[in-house]
Every structure is written in structure tokens, then in C-alpha cells.
């Protein structure tokens, strides 16, 4: 009888654990399914530049693309391990891992401001509405999704001021793509007037030094590679002006980020979070720079801005009257439903307890 009671109590404990983790379990299942679907679309519906995946592994692809060396180097290292996977499968594995981690980080960022696990989970899943606009039906490069992940994680670490983790991330992210310099600009934007100037500019100087050393090292290693544009970027300014006259390309451009930038641009002044409001200023700088060095309707180049713009939208939604109450009630209902199951099963233990007492 004691054994039976112990089993039933163990079941109750498991159900209690499920009650506290119901939102987490649902989020994990949903994000895994959506991430798999997105990753498949990335490889089947995008244009893979001829020879790029293998040439990047061999270090002979054109710069500036070869400078984005982190994932090719990681894939090359893993090919030495007898996994039986081809290099394209390993590229896909990195893409999948990056998008999963991105959604987890975005959930953490949103929870940081909303404080509601259900809202944060549902909002983070909404990333799968935005991501296809920028990373499906375009060119595929292995640095794309990791760059968004690194930027989101960098913003989170900046917010928490966890420098012990921020600088290793900054170093790795710079090997992945040169756009980490926008993390430095984000730190300037969110810190001016709120922290000591000396401390701020010490961080800025250190990050610029790391950035220059890494880019200089990559330039030296790949100095014999074919060159596209000016080696670090291509001048696209006049081509982009001409593209504005094509309504199809203009429409594609306006649907950047799935169009979520429009409500953010209209209501950004209502943001109650100065950190997010200031970080949006760096997005404006990025858009201006990409107007000169990016192709207007090549949506993947705008990826690093997604975490900040999406976070701003999530915060604006959370600030709408009644949203916090509805989210709180729904979370309580979900956990209450799980509690009801636990209570029902706990009633089944009582006869066993009574039998044990009689014996």
C-alpha cells in the first residue's frame, strides 16, 4: 500500500511540475515545429549562390562574404568528426539551432518588460511571422540567422550589463558578420546620460579595438580572395534610387519586417521603456547605411534590426489597456486547468491512504 501511495504521490508531483511548466512545454513544442518548417523553407525556397557553401568552407569565396567566417569555420571543424552528415546538413543544423535560440532570447527580452510568461511565449512565437519576410525567397548565406541571434543576445546582455558574457559574444559575432558595430552604437544610444561617460567610452573603445583587430585579421587571411565591390561593401546608392521607381521592389521594401515597422514608427513615442526607444535610433542609422551599401529589396541584410523593432512592437502591445489583464487571466486559466487535473488524481490517492490507515 505504501508503494501505491508513493507512486500516486509521485504522479501528483509530476503533474504539479507540469502545472508550473505548462506554458514552457507548449512554447518548446511550438517553437521546435515552427523552427523546423522555417529552416526547411530557408533551404528549399532560397537562392543558394553557386559554389558558395563549399567555397566558404575552403576559404576561397569572394570578400566581403568570406569575411563572415564563423559558421563556415565551425562546419569545417565538425566535418573532421565522423558524424556522417554532409556540409549542407551541418549548415542547416546551425540555421536551426540559431533560430531556436533566437526565439528563446526574444522570449527572455519580452518577459524582461512584460513579466508575463504566456505573453512572452506567444509574442516570441510571432517572430515566425516576421522572419520569412526577411529570410525566405532571397539569397541564402550561413551568417544570416546567427547574426540576428547574436544581435538579440547582445541587446539582452547590454540591458543586463553582463560584460563577462557580452565580450566573448561580441568577439564571436564579429567573426560572423561585421554588423556587430551596431551593438556598439546601441550601447552608446541607450547609455548616454544614464551611466558615467568614462565607463561608457572605455567600453566603446574596447569594442572598436576588438572589431578592428578581427576585421584586420580576416582581411590579412583572405587578402588573395576575389573582391566584390570595395571588399567590405558595395556602393548601391544610385541603384537603390533607381529601384524606388519600380513599384514591385518598393512594395517589397515597405513590407520589410512584415510591415511591423509601421506601427512602431507611428507609436514609438508612446514606449514607456527608454531602453527600447533609444535602441530604435540605431535602426534608423542602419537603414541609412544600408541605403548606400545594401540592395534595397534584399531583405536579409536588414536582419539585425528585427530583434529591436519586434521588441518595440511587443512592448507597445503590452502597454495597450487590458492586454496585461487578459494575459494574466489566460495564464491563470491554463495553470488552473493543470491544477484541476492534479486535484482530480489526488482524490484517487485518498482511498489508498484510507486503506493503508485501516491496515
PDB file of N, CA, C and O in Angstrom, residues 174-205:
ATOM      1  N   UNK A 174      31.470  39.110 -34.282  1.00  0.00           N
ATOM      2  CA  UNK A 174      32.224  39.877 -35.272  1.00  0.00           C
ATOM      3  C   UNK A 174      32.869  38.960 -36.303  1.00  0.00           C
ATOM      4  O   UNK A 174      33.003  39.322 -37.475  1.00  0.00           O
ATOM      5  N   UNK A 175      33.252  37.752 -35.890  1.00  0.00           N
ATOM      6  CA  UNK A 175      33.728  36.767 -36.863  1.00  0.00           C
ATOM      7  C   UNK A 175      32.589  36.311 -37.774  1.00  0.00           C
ATOM      8  O   UNK A 175      32.830  35.860 -38.889  1.00  0.00           O
ATOM      9  N   UNK A 176      31.357  36.413 -37.275  1.00  0.00           N
ATOM     10  CA  UNK A 176      30.213  36.015 -38.090  1.00  0.00           C
ATOM     11  C   UNK A 176      29.819  37.104 -39.081  1.00  0.00           C
ATOM     12  O   UNK A 176      29.509  36.816 -40.235  1.00  0.00           O
ATOM     13  N   UNK A 177      29.806  38.370 -38.625  1.00  0.00           N
ATOM     14  CA  UNK A 177      29.444  39.473 -39.519  1.00  0.00           C
ATOM     15  C   UNK A 177      29.888  40.794 -38.904  1.00  0.00           C
ATOM     16  O   UNK A 177      29.865  40.959 -37.692  1.00  0.00           O
ATOM     17  N   UNK A 178      30.249  41.707 -39.764  1.00  0.00           N
ATOM     18  CA  UNK A 178      30.792  42.992 -39.316  1.00  0.00           C
ATOM     19  C   UNK A 178      29.753  43.909 -38.670  1.00  0.00           C
ATOM     20  O   UNK A 178      30.109  44.942 -38.083  1.00  0.00           O
ATOM     21  N   UNK A 179      28.498  43.539 -38.741  1.00  0.00           N
ATOM     22  CA  UNK A 179      27.426  44.405 -38.247  1.00  0.00           C
ATOM     23  C   UNK A 179      27.370  44.495 -36.720  1.00  0.00           C
ATOM     24  O   UNK A 179      26.512  45.194 -36.176  1.00  0.00           O
ATOM     25  N   UNK A 180      28.285  43.808 -36.023  1.00  0.00           N
ATOM     26  CA  UNK A 180      28.341  43.959 -34.564  1.00  0.00           C
ATOM     27  C   UNK A 180      28.658  45.392 -34.146  1.00  0.00           C
ATOM     28  O   UNK A 180      28.402  45.766 -33.006  1.00  0.00           O
ATOM     29  N   UNK A 181      29.190  46.171 -35.060  1.00  0.00           N
ATOM     30  CA  UNK A 181      29.472  47.571 -34.718  1.00  0.00           C
ATOM     31  C   UNK A 181      28.191  48.292 -34.316  1.00  0.00           C
ATOM     32  O   UNK A 181      28.217  49.274 -33.566  1.00  0.00           O
ATOM     33  N   UNK A 182      27.036  47.793 -34.796  1.00  0.00           N
ATOM     34  CA  UNK A 182      25.765  48.404 -34.409  1.00  0.00           C
ATOM     35  C   UNK A 182      25.415  48.099 -32.954  1.00  0.00           C
ATOM     36  O   UNK A 182      24.649  48.846 -32.342  1.00  0.00           O
ATOM     37  N   UNK A 183      25.959  47.023 -32.400  1.00  0.00           N
ATOM     38  CA  UNK A 183      25.793  46.788 -30.971  1.00  0.00           C
ATOM     39  C   UNK A 183      26.504  47.879 -30.170  1.00  0.00           C
ATOM     40  O   UNK A 183      25.993  48.346 -29.142  1.00  0.00           O
ATOM     41  N   UNK A 184      27.670  48.285 -30.662  1.00  0.00           N
ATOM     42  CA  UNK A 184      28.394  49.376 -30.006  1.00  0.00           C
ATOM     43  C   UNK A 184      27.597  50.667 -30.079  1.00  0.00           C
ATOM     44  O   UNK A 184      27.488  51.410 -29.089  1.00  0.00           O
ATOM     45  N   UNK A 185      27.020  50.948 -31.239  1.00  0.00           N
ATOM     46  CA  UNK A 185      26.185  52.145 -31.381  1.00  0.00           C
ATOM     47  C   UNK A 185      24.953  52.058 -30.483  1.00  0.00           C
ATOM     48  O   UNK A 185      24.508  53.067 -29.920  1.00  0.00           O
ATOM     49  N   UNK A 186      24.409  50.837 -30.335  1.00  0.00           N
ATOM     50  CA  UNK A 186      23.259  50.657 -29.442  1.00  0.00           C
ATOM     51  C   UNK A 186      23.643  50.966 -28.002  1.00  0.00           C
ATOM     52  O   UNK A 186      22.888  51.628 -27.274  1.00  0.00           O
ATOM     53  N   UNK A 187      24.822  50.521 -27.600  1.00  0.00           N
ATOM     54  CA  UNK A 187      25.268  50.824 -26.236  1.00  0.00           C
ATOM     55  C   UNK A 187      25.405  52.327 -26.019  1.00  0.00           C
ATOM     56  O   UNK A 187      25.016  52.854 -24.977  1.00  0.00           O
ATOM     57  N   UNK A 188      25.926  53.027 -27.026  1.00  0.00           N
ATOM     58  CA  UNK A 188      26.041  54.491 -26.914  1.00  0.00           C
ATOM     59  C   UNK A 188      24.661  55.114 -26.783  1.00  0.00           C
ATOM     60  O   UNK A 188      24.409  55.967 -25.917  1.00  0.00           O
ATOM     61  N   UNK A 189      23.737  54.676 -27.644  1.00  0.00           N
ATOM     62  CA  UNK A 189      22.398  55.274 -27.671  1.00  0.00           C
ATOM     63  C   UNK A 189      21.656  55.081 -26.356  1.00  0.00           C
ATOM     64  O   UNK A 189      20.978  56.001 -25.871  1.00  0.00           O
ATOM     65  N   UNK A 190      21.756  53.888 -25.764  1.00  0.00           N
ATOM     66  CA  UNK A 190      20.970  53.602 -24.556  1.00  0.00           C
ATOM     67  C   UNK A 190      21.675  54.059 -23.282  1.00  0.00           C
ATOM     68  O   UNK A 190      21.036  54.111 -22.212  1.00  0.00           O
ATOM     69  N   UNK A 191      22.972  54.401 -23.384  1.00  0.00           N
ATOM     70  CA  UNK A 191      23.735  54.695 -22.170  1.00  0.00           C
ATOM     71  C   UNK A 191      23.990  56.174 -21.940  1.00  0.00           C
ATOM     72  O   UNK A 191      24.226  56.585 -20.794  1.00  0.00           O
ATOM     73  N   UNK A 192      24.005  56.983 -22.999  1.00  0.00           N
ATOM     74  CA  UNK A 192      24.316  58.407 -22.832  1.00  0.00           C
ATOM     75  C   UNK A 192      23.323  59.047 -21.863  1.00  0.00           C
ATOM     76  O   UNK A 192      22.120  58.922 -22.012  1.00  0.00           O
ATOM     77  N   UNK A 193      23.896  59.713 -20.863  1.00  0.00           N
ATOM     78  CA  UNK A 193      23.058  60.381 -19.869  1.00  0.00           C
ATOM     79  C   UNK A 193      22.590  59.486 -18.743  1.00  0.00           C
ATOM     80  O   UNK A 193      21.957  59.966 -17.796  1.00  0.00           O
ATOM     81  N   UNK A 194      22.880  58.176 -18.827  1.00  0.00           N
ATOM     82  CA  UNK A 194      22.428  57.259 -17.781  1.00  0.00           C
ATOM     83  C   UNK A 194      23.583  56.570 -17.061  1.00  0.00           C
ATOM     84  O   UNK A 194      23.378  55.992 -15.997  1.00  0.00           O
ATOM     85  N   UNK A 195      24.790  56.601 -17.642  1.00  0.00           N
ATOM     86  CA  UNK A 195      25.963  55.990 -16.998  1.00  0.00           C
ATOM     87  C   UNK A 195      27.121  56.985 -17.050  1.00  0.00           C
ATOM     88  O   UNK A 195      27.062  58.002 -17.753  1.00  0.00           O
ATOM     89  N   UNK A 196      28.168  56.664 -16.311  1.00  0.00           N
ATOM     90  CA  UNK A 196      29.354  57.526 -16.309  1.00  0.00           C
ATOM     91  C   UNK A 196      29.986  57.543 -17.697  1.00  0.00           C
ATOM     92  O   UNK A 196      30.153  56.513 -18.334  1.00  0.00           O
ATOM     93  N   UNK A 197      30.359  58.736 -18.171  1.00  0.00           N
ATOM     94  CA  UNK A 197      30.919  58.878 -19.519  1.00  0.00           C
ATOM     95  C   UNK A 197      32.208  58.090 -19.683  1.00  0.00           C
ATOM     96  O   UNK A 197      32.432  57.457 -20.724  1.00  0.00           O
ATOM     97  N   UNK A 198      33.061  58.139 -18.665  1.00  0.00           N
ATOM     98  CA  UNK A 198      34.356  57.452 -18.782  1.00  0.00           C
ATOM     99  C   UNK A 198      34.134  55.957 -18.993  1.00  0.00           C
ATOM    100  O   UNK A 198      34.746  55.330 -19.865  1.00  0.00           O
ATOM    101  N   UNK A 199      33.247  55.368 -18.190  1.00  0.00           N
ATOM    102  CA  UNK A 199      32.965  53.943 -18.327  1.00  0.00           C
ATOM    103  C   UNK A 199      32.391  53.606 -19.693  1.00  0.00           C
ATOM    104  O   UNK A 199      32.771  52.606 -20.308  1.00  0.00           O
ATOM    105  N   UNK A 200      31.479  54.446 -20.186  1.00  0.00           N
ATOM    106  CA  UNK A 200      30.865  54.210 -21.492  1.00  0.00           C
ATOM    107  C   UNK A 200      31.908  54.222 -22.591  1.00  0.00           C
ATOM    108  O   UNK A 200      31.968  53.305 -23.423  1.00  0.00           O
ATOM    109  N   UNK A 201      32.747  55.252 -22.623  1.00  0.00           N
ATOM    110  CA  UNK A 201      33.700  55.381 -23.724  1.00  0.00           C
ATOM    111  C   UNK A 201      34.822  54.357 -23.622  1.00  0.00           C
ATOM    112  O   UNK A 201      35.440  53.996 -24.634  1.00  0.00           O
ATOM    113  N   UNK A 202      35.084  53.843 -22.424  1.00  0.00           N
ATOM    114  CA  UNK A 202      36.025  52.730 -22.307  1.00  0.00           C
ATOM    115  C   UNK A 202      35.469  51.491 -22.993  1.00  0.00           C
ATOM    116  O   UNK A 202      36.198  50.793 -23.720  1.00  0.00           O
ATOM    117  N   UNK A 203      34.194  51.229 -22.774  1.00  0.00           N
ATOM    118  CA  UNK A 203      33.550  50.100 -23.454  1.00  0.00           C
ATOM    119  C   UNK A 203      33.556  50.296 -24.967  1.00  0.00           C
ATOM    120  O   UNK A 203      33.848  49.362 -25.718  1.00  0.00           O
ATOM    121  N   UNK A 204      33.236  51.484 -25.409  1.00  0.00           N
ATOM    122  CA  UNK A 204      33.190  51.762 -26.843  1.00  0.00           C
ATOM    123  C   UNK A 204      34.573  51.566 -27.464  1.00  0.00           C
ATOM    124  O   UNK A 204      34.713  50.925 -28.519  1.00  0.00           O
ATOM    125  N   UNK A 205      35.596  52.114 -26.812  1.00  0.00           N
ATOM    126  CA  UNK A 205      36.960  51.994 -27.343  1.00  0.00           C
ATOM    127  C   UNK A 205      37.388  50.530 -27.420  1.00  0.00           C
ATOM    128  O   UNK A 205      38.007  50.100 -28.415  1.00  0.00           O
TER     129      UNK A 205
END
